[in-house]
Coordinates of C-alpha atoms in Angstrom, one line a residue:
Chain P
M465 CA -25.8 16.8 24.1
P466 CA -29.6 16.5 23.3
A467 CA -30.4 13.1 21.9
V468 CA -28.6 9.9 22.7
M469 CA -26.0 9.0 20.1
D470 CA -23.0 7.8 21.9
L471 CA -20.1 8.5 19.6
S472 CA -17.4 7.6 22.1
P473 CA -16.6 4.2 20.4
F474 CA -15.7 6.1 17.2
E475 CA -14.0 9.0 19.0
S476 CA -11.7 6.6 20.8
D477 CA -10.1 5.7 17.5
N478 CA -11.2 7.8 14.5
S479 CA -8.9 6.0 12.1
V480 CA -11.1 3.0 11.8
S481 CA -14.7 2.1 10.9
C482 CA -17.3 2.0 13.7
R483 CA -20.8 0.8 14.2
L484 CA -23.3 2.5 16.4
A485 CA -26.9 1.4 17.0
S486 CA -29.9 2.1 19.1
E487 CA -31.8 -0.4 21.1
I488 CA -34.0 -2.6 19.0
P489 CA -37.6 -1.7 19.7
D490 CA -39.5 -4.8 20.9
V491 CA -42.2 -4.3 18.4
C492 CA -39.7 -4.5 15.5
R493 CA -39.0 -8.1 16.5
T494 CA -42.6 -9.1 16.4
E495 CA -44.1 -7.1 13.5
D496 CA -43.2 -6.8 9.8
C497 CA -40.9 -3.9 9.4
C498 CA -39.7 -1.5 6.7
L499 CA -36.1 -0.3 6.6
G500 CA -34.6 2.7 4.9
I501 CA -30.9 3.2 4.0
D502 CA -29.1 6.5 3.3
E503 CA -25.7 8.0 3.6
A504 CA -24.1 11.3 4.5
G505 CA -20.8 12.7 3.5
R506 CA -20.0 10.8 0.3
G507 CA -18.8 13.7 -1.7
P508 CA -16.6 15.7 0.7
V509 CA -12.9 15.3 0.9
L510 CA -12.9 15.8 4.6
G511 CA -14.3 13.7 7.4
P512 CA -16.1 10.4 7.5
M513 CA -18.8 8.9 5.3
V514 CA -21.7 7.7 7.4
Y515 CA -24.2 5.0 6.4
G516 CA -27.4 4.9 8.3
I517 CA -30.4 2.6 8.5
C518 CA -33.7 3.4 10.2
F519 CA -36.5 0.8 10.6
C520 CA -40.0 0.6 12.0
P521 CA -43.0 -1.6 11.7
V522 CA -44.8 -1.3 8.4
S523 CA -48.0 -0.5 10.4
K524 CA -46.3 2.6 11.8
K525 CA -45.5 4.2 8.4
Q526 CA -48.3 6.8 8.6
E527 CA -47.3 7.7 12.2
L528 CA -43.8 8.2 10.9
K529 CA -45.0 10.5 8.2
D530 CA -47.2 12.5 10.6
S531 CA -44.3 13.1 12.9
K532 CA -42.7 15.2 10.1
V533 CA -39.4 13.3 10.5
A534 CA -39.9 12.7 6.8
D535 CA -39.2 16.3 6.0
S536 CA -35.9 15.8 4.4
K537 CA -35.8 19.2 2.7
T538 CA -34.4 20.3 6.0
L539 CA -30.9 21.4 5.4
N540 CA -29.6 23.0 8.5
E541 CA -27.8 21.3 11.2
V542 CA -30.0 22.5 14.1
E543 CA -33.1 21.3 12.4
R544 CA -31.6 18.0 11.8
E545 CA -30.7 17.7 15.4
N546 CA -34.3 18.4 16.3
L547 CA -35.5 15.7 14.0
F548 CA -33.1 13.2 15.4
Q549 CA -34.4 14.2 18.8
K550 CA -37.9 13.2 17.6
I551 CA -36.6 9.9 16.3
D552 CA -35.0 9.2 19.6
E553 CA -38.3 10.1 21.4
S554 CA -40.0 7.5 19.2
K555 CA -37.6 4.8 20.3
S556 CA -40.6 2.6 21.1
Y557 CA -41.1 1.9 17.5
I558 CA -38.1 3.3 15.5
G559 CA -34.7 1.8 15.6
W560 CA -31.5 3.0 13.9
A561 CA -28.0 1.9 13.2
L562 CA -25.0 3.6 11.7
Q563 CA -21.7 2.7 10.2
I564 CA -19.1 5.4 10.4
L565 CA -16.4 5.0 7.8
S566 CA -13.5 7.1 8.9
P567 CA -11.7 9.1 6.2
N568 CA -8.7 6.9 6.9
T569 CA -10.7 3.8 6.1
I570 CA -11.9 5.4 2.9
S571 CA -8.4 6.4 1.8
T572 CA -6.8 3.1 2.5
S573 CA -9.6 1.1 0.8
M574 CA -9.5 3.2 -2.3
L575 CA -5.7 3.2 -2.5
Q576 CA -4.9 -0.4 -1.6
R577 CA -3.3 -2.6 -4.2
T578 CA -6.5 -4.3 -5.1
K579 CA -8.6 -1.2 -5.3
Y580 CA -11.7 -1.1 -3.2
N581 CA -13.8 1.7 -4.7
L582 CA -16.3 3.9 -3.1
N583 CA -19.3 2.3 -4.7
A584 CA -18.2 -1.2 -3.6
I585 CA -17.6 0.2 -0.1
S586 CA -21.1 1.7 -0.1
H587 CA -22.8 -1.5 -1.2
D588 CA -21.0 -3.6 1.3
T589 CA -21.7 -1.2 4.1
A590 CA -25.4 -1.0 3.3
I591 CA -25.6 -4.8 3.1
D592 CA -23.8 -5.2 6.4
L593 CA -26.3 -2.9 8.1
V594 CA -29.3 -4.7 6.8
Q595 CA -27.8 -8.0 7.9
Y596 CA -27.2 -6.4 11.3
A597 CA -30.9 -5.6 11.5
L598 CA -31.8 -9.1 10.5
D599 CA -29.4 -10.6 13.0
S600 CA -30.8 -8.5 15.7
G601 CA -34.2 -10.0 15.1
V602 CA -35.9 -7.3 13.1
Q603 CA -38.7 -8.8 11.0
L604 CA -37.7 -7.1 7.7
K605 CA -40.1 -7.2 4.9
E606 CA -39.3 -4.0 2.9
V607 CA -36.1 -2.2 2.2
F608 CA -35.9 1.3 0.6
V609 CA -32.6 2.7 -0.5
D610 CA -31.2 5.6 -2.6
T611 CA -29.3 4.5 -5.6
V612 CA -25.5 4.1 -5.7
G613 CA -24.5 3.4 -9.3
P614 CA -27.2 1.9 -11.7
A615 CA -30.5 1.6 -9.8
D616 CA -31.7 -1.7 -11.3
K617 CA -28.4 -3.5 -10.9
Y618 CA -28.3 -2.4 -7.3
E619 CA -31.9 -3.5 -6.7
D620 CA -31.1 -6.9 -8.3
K621 CA -28.0 -7.3 -6.1
L622 CA -29.8 -6.5 -2.9
S623 CA -32.8 -8.6 -3.8
K624 CA -30.6 -11.6 -4.4
R625 CA -28.7 -11.0 -1.2
F626 CA -31.8 -10.7 0.8
P627 CA -34.4 -13.1 -0.6
G628 CA -37.8 -12.7 0.8
I629 CA -37.4 -9.0 1.3
D630 CA -39.0 -6.5 -1.0
V631 CA -36.2 -4.2 -2.1
T632 CA -36.8 -0.8 -3.7
V633 CA -33.9 1.2 -5.1
R634 CA -34.8 4.7 -6.3
P635 CA -33.0 7.9 -6.9
K636 CA -34.0 10.6 -4.4
A637 CA -35.4 7.9 -2.1
D638 CA -35.1 10.2 0.9
S639 CA -37.8 12.4 -0.5
L640 CA -40.0 9.5 -1.5
F641 CA -39.9 7.3 1.5
P642 CA -40.1 8.7 5.0
I643 CA -38.1 5.7 6.5
V644 CA -35.3 6.6 4.2
S645 CA -35.5 10.2 5.2
A646 CA -35.3 9.1 8.8
A647 CA -32.1 7.2 8.0
S648 CA -30.7 10.2 6.2
I649 CA -31.3 12.3 9.3
C650 CA -29.5 9.8 11.5
A651 CA -26.5 9.6 9.1
K652 CA -26.2 13.4 8.7
V653 CA -26.5 14.1 12.4
A654 CA -23.8 11.5 13.1
R655 CA -21.5 13.0 10.4
D656 CA -22.0 16.5 11.6
R657 CA -21.2 15.6 15.2
V658 CA -18.2 13.6 14.3
V659 CA -16.8 16.4 12.1
K660 CA -17.5 19.0 14.7
G661 CA -15.8 17.0 17.5
W662 CA -13.0 15.7 15.4
S663 CA -9.9 15.1 17.4
F664 CA -6.7 15.4 15.4
S665 CA -4.3 12.6 16.4
E666 CA -1.6 14.7 14.6
D667 CA 0.2 17.4 16.6
M668 CA -1.5 20.3 14.9
G669 CA -1.8 22.9 17.6
D670 CA -4.9 25.1 17.2
V671 CA -6.7 24.0 14.1
E672 CA -8.6 26.5 12.0
A673 CA -12.2 25.3 12.2
D674 CA -13.5 27.0 9.1
Y675 CA -12.9 24.6 6.2
G676 CA -15.9 25.6 4.2
S677 CA -18.3 22.9 3.0
G678 CA -15.7 20.2 2.9
Y679 CA -16.4 19.6 -0.7
P680 CA -13.3 19.5 -3.0
S681 CA -14.7 22.2 -5.3
D682 CA -15.0 24.6 -2.4
P683 CA -12.1 27.1 -2.5
K684 CA -12.3 27.5 1.3
T685 CA -11.9 23.8 1.7
K686 CA -8.9 23.8 -0.7
A687 CA -7.3 26.7 1.2
W688 CA -7.7 24.8 4.4
M689 CA -6.1 21.7 2.9
L690 CA -3.2 23.7 1.6
K691 CA -2.7 25.3 5.0
Y692 CA -2.5 21.9 6.7
L693 CA -0.5 20.1 4.1
D694 CA 2.8 18.8 5.5
P695 CA 5.3 18.6 2.6
V696 CA 6.5 15.2 3.7
F697 CA 3.6 13.5 5.4
G698 CA 0.7 15.0 3.6
Y699 CA -2.5 15.7 5.5
P700 CA -4.0 14.8 8.8
Q701 CA -6.2 11.7 8.7
F702 CA -9.2 14.0 8.6
V703 CA -8.5 14.3 4.9
R704 CA -9.3 11.6 2.3
F705 CA -6.0 11.0 0.6
S706 CA -7.7 9.0 -2.1
W707 CA -9.5 12.1 -3.4
S708 CA -7.9 13.5 -6.6
T709 CA -8.0 17.0 -5.1
A710 CA -5.9 15.8 -2.2
Q711 CA -3.4 14.0 -4.5
T712 CA -3.1 16.9 -6.9
L713 CA -2.3 19.3 -4.1
M714 CA 0.3 16.9 -2.7
D715 CA 1.9 16.4 -6.0
S716 CA 2.3 20.1 -6.6
K717 CA 3.0 21.4 -3.1
G718 CA 4.6 18.5 -1.4
V719 CA 8.2 17.3 -1.8
T720 CA 8.9 15.2 -4.8
V721 CA 8.6 11.6 -4.0
H722 CA 10.1 8.8 -6.0
W723 CA 8.3 5.5 -5.5
D724 CA 10.4 2.5 -6.6
D725 CA 7.5 0.7 -8.1
D726 CA 6.3 3.6 -10.2
D727 CA 6.5 3.0 -13.9
E728 CA 9.7 4.8 -14.8
D729 CA 11.2 5.5 -18.2
G730 CA 13.5 2.5 -18.7
E731 CA 16.5 4.7 -19.6
K732 CA 16.2 6.8 -16.4
G733 CA 15.8 3.7 -14.3
A734 CA 18.8 2.1 -15.8
Q735 CA 20.9 5.1 -15.2
R736 CA 19.7 5.4 -11.6
Q737 CA 21.0 1.9 -10.9
N738 CA 24.2 2.4 -12.8
N739 CA 23.2 -0.4 -15.0
K740 CA 24.0 -0.4 -18.7
S741 CA 21.0 1.1 -20.3
M742 CA 19.4 -0.8 -23.1
L743 CA 20.3 1.9 -25.6
A744 CA 24.0 1.2 -25.0
Y745 CA 23.6 -2.0 -26.8
F746 CA 22.5 -0.2 -30.0
S747 CA 25.0 2.6 -30.0
A748 CA 27.6 2.6 -32.7
S749 CA 30.5 3.0 -30.3
A750 CA 30.1 -0.4 -28.7
G751 CA 33.6 -1.2 -30.0
G752 CA 35.3 -0.4 -26.7
K753 CA 38.5 1.1 -28.2
D754 CA 39.0 3.7 -25.6
Q755 CA 37.6 2.0 -22.6
K756 CA 41.0 2.4 -20.9
S757 CA 40.1 5.6 -19.3
T758 CA 36.8 4.4 -17.8
H759 CA 37.3 1.5 -15.5
Q760 CA 34.2 -0.6 -15.1
T761 CA 33.8 -1.5 -11.4
H762 CA 33.2 -5.2 -11.0
R763 CA 29.6 -6.2 -10.6
F764 CA 30.3 -7.8 -7.2
F765 CA 30.6 -4.2 -5.9
T766 CA 28.0 -2.5 -8.1
E767 CA 25.4 -5.1 -7.4
R768 CA 25.9 -4.4 -3.7
R769 CA 26.0 -0.7 -4.2
L770 CA 29.5 -0.4 -2.9
K771 CA 31.7 2.4 -4.0
S772 CA 35.2 3.7 -3.2
L773 CA 35.5 7.2 -1.8
D774 CA 38.1 9.8 -2.5
A775 CA 37.1 12.0 0.4
L776 CA 34.6 12.3 3.2
Chain D
M491 CA 0.3 23.1 10.6
A492 CA -0.7 26.5 12.1
T493 CA 2.9 27.5 12.4
K494 CA 4.9 26.0 9.6
K495 CA 8.0 24.2 10.8
K496 CA 11.2 26.1 10.2
R497 CA 13.5 24.2 7.9
M498 CA 16.9 23.7 9.5
P499 CA 19.6 24.9 7.2
N500 CA 21.6 22.1 5.7
M501 CA 24.8 21.8 7.8
Q502 CA 28.1 20.5 6.6
N503 CA 28.1 16.9 7.4
D504 CA 30.5 16.0 10.2
S505 CA 29.4 12.5 11.1
W506 CA 29.0 9.3 9.3
V507 CA 27.6 5.9 10.1
V508 CA 30.4 3.3 9.9
I509 CA 30.7 -0.4 10.3
A510 CA 34.3 -1.4 11.1
A511 CA 36.2 -4.3 12.4
D512 CA 37.2 -4.1 16.0
S513 CA 40.9 -4.1 15.0
A514 CA 40.3 -0.8 13.1
I515 CA 39.5 1.1 16.3
D516 CA 41.4 -0.8 18.9
T517 CA 43.6 1.8 20.6
Q518 CA 44.8 -0.4 23.5
K519 CA 48.2 -1.1 22.0
H520 CA 49.0 2.3 20.7
D521 CA 48.5 5.8 21.9
S522 CA 47.4 7.1 18.6
E523 CA 44.0 7.0 17.0
P524 CA 43.0 5.4 13.8
A525 CA 43.0 7.8 10.9
F526 CA 41.6 8.1 7.5
V527 CA 44.2 8.6 4.9
R528 CA 44.2 9.4 1.1
L529 CA 46.4 7.1 -0.9
R530 CA 46.8 6.3 -4.5
N531 CA 44.2 3.8 -5.8
P532 CA 46.0 1.2 -8.0
V533 CA 43.1 1.0 -10.4
T534 CA 42.2 4.6 -11.0
D535 CA 45.6 6.0 -10.2
A536 CA 43.8 8.8 -8.3
A537 CA 43.1 9.4 -4.7
S538 CA 41.0 7.0 -2.6
L539 CA 40.2 6.9 1.0
Y540 CA 41.8 4.3 3.2
M541 CA 42.2 3.9 6.9
L542 CA 45.2 3.1 9.1
S543 CA 44.7 1.8 12.6
G544 CA 46.5 3.4 15.6
G545 CA 50.2 3.2 15.0
D546 CA 49.7 2.4 11.4
V547 CA 49.6 -1.3 12.3
Q548 CA 46.9 -2.3 9.9
L549 CA 45.5 -1.0 6.6
F550 CA 41.8 -0.9 5.8
E551 CA 39.9 0.0 2.7
V552 CA 36.9 2.3 3.0
K553 CA 33.8 1.6 0.9
A554 CA 30.4 3.3 1.0
F555 CA 27.1 1.5 0.6
E556 CA 25.2 4.1 -1.3
E557 CA 21.7 4.3 -2.7
D558 CA 19.5 7.1 -3.6
F559 CA 17.2 8.7 -1.1
H560 CA 18.7 7.5 2.1
S561 CA 19.2 9.5 5.3
W562 CA 19.9 8.4 8.9
F563 CA 18.0 9.1 12.0
V564 CA 20.7 9.4 14.6
G565 CA 19.2 9.9 18.1
Q566 CA 17.0 13.0 17.7
T567 CA 18.7 14.4 14.6
V568 CA 18.6 13.6 10.9
Q569 CA 21.9 13.0 9.2
R570 CA 21.4 13.8 5.6
D571 CA 24.3 11.7 4.3
G572 CA 22.6 8.3 4.2
R573 CA 25.6 6.3 3.2
L574 CA 26.8 3.4 5.3
L575 CA 30.6 3.3 5.4
L576 CA 32.4 0.0 5.6
V577 CA 35.9 -0.3 6.9
T578 CA 37.5 -3.6 6.1
P579 CA 41.1 -5.0 6.4
M580 CA 43.1 -4.7 3.3
D581 CA 46.5 -6.2 2.3
P582 CA 48.9 -3.2 2.1
L583 CA 50.9 -5.0 -0.6
Y584 CA 48.2 -4.0 -3.1
L585 CA 49.0 -0.3 -2.5
M586 CA 52.7 -0.9 -2.5
L587 CA 52.7 -2.9 -5.7
P588 CA 52.4 0.1 -8.1
Y589 CA 55.5 1.7 -6.7
L590 CA 57.5 -1.5 -6.9
V591 CA 56.3 -2.1 -10.4
K592 CA 57.3 1.4 -11.5
V593 CA 60.8 1.2 -10.1
G594 CA 61.1 -2.4 -11.1
K595 CA 61.2 -1.4 -14.7
E596 CA 64.7 -0.1 -14.0
G597 CA 65.7 -3.6 -12.9
K598 CA 67.6 -2.4 -9.9
F599 CA 67.4 -3.5 -6.3
Q600 CA 66.3 -0.6 -4.1
P601 CA 65.7 0.1 -0.4
L602 CA 61.9 0.1 0.2
D603 CA 61.7 3.5 1.8
Q604 CA 63.0 5.0 -1.4
V605 CA 60.5 3.2 -3.5
V606 CA 57.3 3.6 -1.6
M607 CA 57.1 7.4 -1.9
D608 CA 54.5 9.6 -3.5
E609 CA 54.7 13.3 -4.1
D610 CA 50.9 13.6 -4.1
F611 CA 50.3 11.4 -1.1
P612 CA 52.6 12.1 1.8
G613 CA 50.9 9.4 3.9
C614 CA 52.2 6.8 1.5
P615 CA 55.3 5.7 3.5
R616 CA 53.1 4.9 6.5
L617 CA 52.2 1.7 4.6
L618 CA 55.7 0.4 5.5
S619 CA 54.7 0.4 9.2
C620 CA 51.9 -2.1 8.6
T621 CA 52.6 -5.4 10.2
R622 CA 51.9 -7.4 7.1
A623 CA 53.8 -5.1 4.8
L624 CA 57.4 -5.9 5.4
S625 CA 56.9 -9.6 6.3
S626 CA 55.0 -10.3 3.2
L627 CA 57.1 -8.5 0.7
H628 CA 58.8 -11.7 -0.5
H629 CA 55.6 -12.6 -2.2
I630 CA 56.0 -9.9 -4.7
A631 CA 59.7 -9.0 -4.7
E632 CA 63.1 -10.5 -4.5
E633 CA 65.0 -9.6 -1.4
K634 CA 68.7 -8.9 -0.9
E635 CA 70.4 -7.9 2.3
V636 CA 73.6 -5.8 2.2
G637 CA 75.2 -4.6 5.3
G638 CA 72.1 -5.0 7.4
V639 CA 70.0 -3.0 4.9
K640 CA 67.3 -4.8 2.9
F641 CA 66.9 -4.2 -0.8
H642 CA 64.0 -5.2 -3.0
R643 CA 63.3 -5.7 -6.7
Y644 CA 59.9 -6.3 -8.1
S645 CA 59.3 -9.8 -9.4
Q646 CA 56.5 -10.4 -11.9
E647 CA 56.7 -14.1 -11.5
K648 CA 56.4 -14.0 -7.8
T649 CA 53.6 -11.5 -7.9
M650 CA 51.6 -13.7 -10.4
N651 CA 51.9 -16.7 -8.1
W652 CA 50.9 -14.6 -5.1
L653 CA 47.9 -13.2 -7.0
K654 CA 46.9 -16.6 -8.2
K655 CA 46.8 -17.8 -4.6
K656 CA 44.6 -14.8 -3.8
V657 CA 42.3 -15.7 -6.6
E658 CA 42.0 -19.3 -5.3
R659 CA 41.2 -18.1 -1.8
T660 CA 38.6 -15.8 -3.2
V661 CA 37.1 -18.7 -5.2
T662 CA 36.8 -20.7 -2.0
V663 CA 34.9 -17.9 -0.3
L664 CA 32.7 -17.4 -3.4
K665 CA 31.7 -21.0 -3.3
A666 CA 31.2 -21.1 0.4
R667 CA 29.0 -18.0 0.2
N668 CA 27.0 -19.2 -2.8
I669 CA 27.7 -16.1 -4.8
S670 CA 26.2 -16.1 -8.2
V671 CA 29.1 -16.0 -10.7
G672 CA 27.5 -17.0 -13.9
E673 CA 28.2 -15.2 -17.2
G674 CA 24.6 -15.6 -18.3
V675 CA 21.6 -13.5 -17.5
K676 CA 22.5 -11.1 -14.7
S677 CA 19.2 -9.6 -13.9
T678 CA 18.9 -7.5 -10.8
T679 CA 15.4 -8.7 -10.3
Y680 CA 15.9 -12.4 -10.9
I681 CA 17.3 -14.4 -8.0
R682 CA 19.3 -17.3 -9.1
V683 CA 18.9 -20.5 -7.2
K684 CA 21.8 -22.2 -8.9
S685 CA 24.1 -24.3 -6.8
E686 CA 27.8 -24.2 -7.0
S687 CA 27.9 -27.2 -9.3
D688 CA 26.0 -25.4 -12.0
Y689 CA 28.9 -23.0 -12.6
R690 CA 32.0 -23.9 -14.5
P691 CA 35.4 -23.5 -12.8
E692 CA 36.2 -20.8 -15.3
D693 CA 33.2 -18.8 -14.0
F694 CA 34.6 -18.8 -10.5
L695 CA 38.1 -17.9 -11.6
R696 CA 36.9 -15.1 -13.8
Y697 CA 34.7 -13.7 -11.1
A698 CA 37.4 -13.8 -8.5
H699 CA 39.8 -12.2 -11.0
G700 CA 37.3 -9.5 -11.5
I701 CA 37.1 -8.7 -7.8
L702 CA 40.9 -8.7 -7.4
S703 CA 41.1 -6.4 -10.4
E704 CA 39.5 -3.7 -8.3
Y705 CA 42.9 -3.6 -6.5
L706 CA 45.3 -4.0 -9.4
S707 CA 46.4 -1.8 -12.3
E708 CA 45.1 -2.7 -15.7
D709 CA 48.4 -4.2 -16.8
L710 CA 48.6 -6.5 -13.7
S711 CA 45.0 -7.5 -14.2
K712 CA 45.6 -8.5 -17.8
A713 CA 48.8 -10.3 -16.8
L714 CA 47.0 -12.2 -14.1
L715 CA 44.3 -13.2 -16.5
K716 CA 46.9 -14.7 -18.8
H717 CA 48.6 -16.4 -15.8
L718 CA 45.2 -18.0 -14.9
Q719 CA 45.0 -19.1 -18.5
L720 CA 41.7 -17.3 -19.0
P721 CA 41.1 -15.8 -22.5
E722 CA 40.2 -12.2 -22.6
L723 CA 36.5 -11.5 -23.1
T724 CA 35.8 -9.4 -26.1
S725 CA 33.7 -6.3 -25.6
P726 CA 29.9 -6.8 -25.6
K727 CA 28.8 -8.8 -28.6
E728 CA 26.8 -7.3 -31.4
P729 CA 23.2 -6.9 -30.2
E730 CA 21.9 -9.2 -33.0
P731 CA 23.6 -11.8 -35.1
P732 CA 23.0 -11.0 -38.8
S733 CA 19.6 -12.4 -39.7
K734 CA 19.4 -15.0 -42.4
K735 CA 18.6 -13.6 -45.8
R736 CA 17.3 -15.7 -48.6
K737 CA 17.2 -14.2 -52.0
L738 CA 13.9 -15.0 -53.5
S739 CA 14.2 -13.3 -56.8
E740 CA 16.9 -11.7 -58.9
L741 CA 14.9 -8.4 -59.1
P742 CA 16.3 -5.7 -57.0
V743 CA 14.3 -5.0 -53.9
E744 CA 12.9 -1.6 -54.0
A745 CA 10.6 0.4 -51.8
E746 CA 7.1 0.3 -53.1
E747 CA 6.4 3.9 -52.5
D748 CA 8.2 7.0 -51.2
Y749 CA 7.7 6.7 -47.4
T750 CA 9.3 10.1 -46.9
K751 CA 6.3 11.8 -48.4
F752 CA 4.7 11.7 -44.9
N753 CA 7.5 13.7 -43.4
S754 CA 6.7 17.3 -42.7
A755 CA 8.7 20.2 -41.3
D756 CA 7.1 19.9 -37.9
F757 CA 7.1 16.1 -37.8
A758 CA 7.6 15.5 -34.1
R759 CA 8.9 12.4 -32.6
K760 CA 6.4 10.6 -30.5
P761 CA 7.4 10.7 -26.9
P762 CA 8.9 7.4 -25.9
K763 CA 6.1 5.1 -24.8
K764 CA 6.2 3.8 -21.2
M765 CA 7.7 0.4 -21.2
T766 CA 5.7 -2.6 -20.3
A767 CA 6.7 -4.6 -17.3
A768 CA 8.3 -7.1 -19.6
Q769 CA 10.4 -4.5 -21.4
K770 CA 11.5 -3.1 -18.1
S771 CA 12.7 -6.5 -16.9
L772 CA 14.6 -6.9 -20.2
A773 CA 16.2 -3.5 -19.8
K774 CA 17.7 -4.5 -16.5
V775 CA 19.3 -7.6 -17.9
D776 CA 22.8 -8.0 -19.4
K777 CA 22.2 -9.1 -22.9
T778 CA 25.6 -10.4 -23.8
G779 CA 25.2 -13.7 -25.6
M780 CA 21.4 -13.3 -25.9
K781 CA 19.9 -13.3 -29.3
S782 CA 17.1 -10.9 -30.1
M783 CA 13.7 -12.5 -31.0
S784 CA 13.9 -11.2 -34.6
S785 CA 17.0 -13.2 -35.3
F786 CA 14.9 -16.4 -35.2
F787 CA 12.6 -15.2 -38.0
S788 CA 13.6 -14.5 -41.6
P789 CA 12.2 -11.4 -43.3
K790 CA 8.6 -11.7 -44.6
V791 CA 8.3 -13.1 -48.1
K792 CA 7.2 -10.3 -50.5
A793 CA 4.7 -11.4 -53.0
E794 CA 6.0 -10.8 -56.5
K795 CA 4.3 -8.1 -58.4
K796 CA 2.9 -9.2 -61.8

């Protein structure tokens, strides 16, 4: 493994969220710093979403730009690794921190009763990382971040949350501000490594590694999901259950599931519980003339779901 | 999964999960095992499953707790039949009564083994071996002994008294167990926190009678109701009492326009809307005795056309 990014805290339990961070460069504690925030893996249906921050003294902005770490048009994994290597080599003035949000964390947050949506998760994670930097003694004066939701609202929110810090929220921030690009590199490298080294806690045998891009629109990804869909338990935790692609596939290819608290047509629900359906009160034949043949079991038994048997 | 798990074929179920009293399976006293037996159910007049302990000493009824979507994990296997069987002691007289009643119509005294017989249920005479059976017969029949042989004749009067005692014992248990016996709202979702004193004595009697009626023919059930001096309940009331109508004018009330003009050949019924949570709760409730909201409002006053 080239550069130092110790993922073992996450790998020990990849069902929860995990923070990783570099050492804080001394100079960041004494000089005014700028900080960039970016994420990786927001759109895919597989694997974690990673939020990254990168910070360095404002005085070192030019040096950062010159090191070409800012070249965020780099798409391929190897080149990103190389850039992260450079960042690591510049540890005397560049620091970074990551929050790895496991797919399980994403699924459960988005599916919990009081829904915690992806934008909210994103905002909170970014805020937590900035706070972490502050708590670690970084002298933050400027923060640059790509937009999540409406840019001006997000800028307002962050400005209020961090008074005294100059917050800039822009779309495509990673191409505008080198420090954001650096954060983007860290986040992407982390995601790539986590995904590559994913350890399936489920008993899967040999897992087909080729799942395409991981994006829900990718037919290769969909085929992979279908292959590893268990009809009862759904997917391995590598998959984000909260993604509509995942749910649609489960609905169509998994076993039918009846959830008691689903909204159910009143008539069916009543029949299911052997209760008198509401419609019975409106039928013309409520007279009960020939109720001799149908004995109504006393509610003591029906309420307790007790029935007689005529055979085993 | 790289290799899709093979689905086991569904096998004929040959095991069940049962809760039974110790006395049901106690084989110490007798060499024989307890056995399930089909006998005539007094209510339905058709077969129901019962159990006789070893040596036919005691009778038990068999009930199943059954809900949708249950299976059992038994050790390392899945048992598809998710029911929980309950085997509880039952008074054999309940099962003997119908035969006595039938023969009792002739008014003659008969030996028991000629009465408790059933073409369809060859296990029927085994009831006579139950410890309680012979010793308790005097509760429901008159006894005569001739030449060492006992003869019996069904007695409605005795049976009613015996059943009334059963009802009273049941009422005691209902009270002790704080069972909800009210005739009012019987919602499955609403948990009543009423105490015993909130119910009328009639409620307890009626409820106990209801439980007992699960073991009696309809005729006996009705007779018992009379004996307990409880009036018969009429079938569920009309959903709404007639709403008050006040005539406001002598002019005949007519539709203002032909509403059927909107009907077309392919007029499709809207799919039933999903019920709101409130409607769902209402659907679960027994509405006998409840008035609908609209009965509290009289129809809208129509402005007179000039």
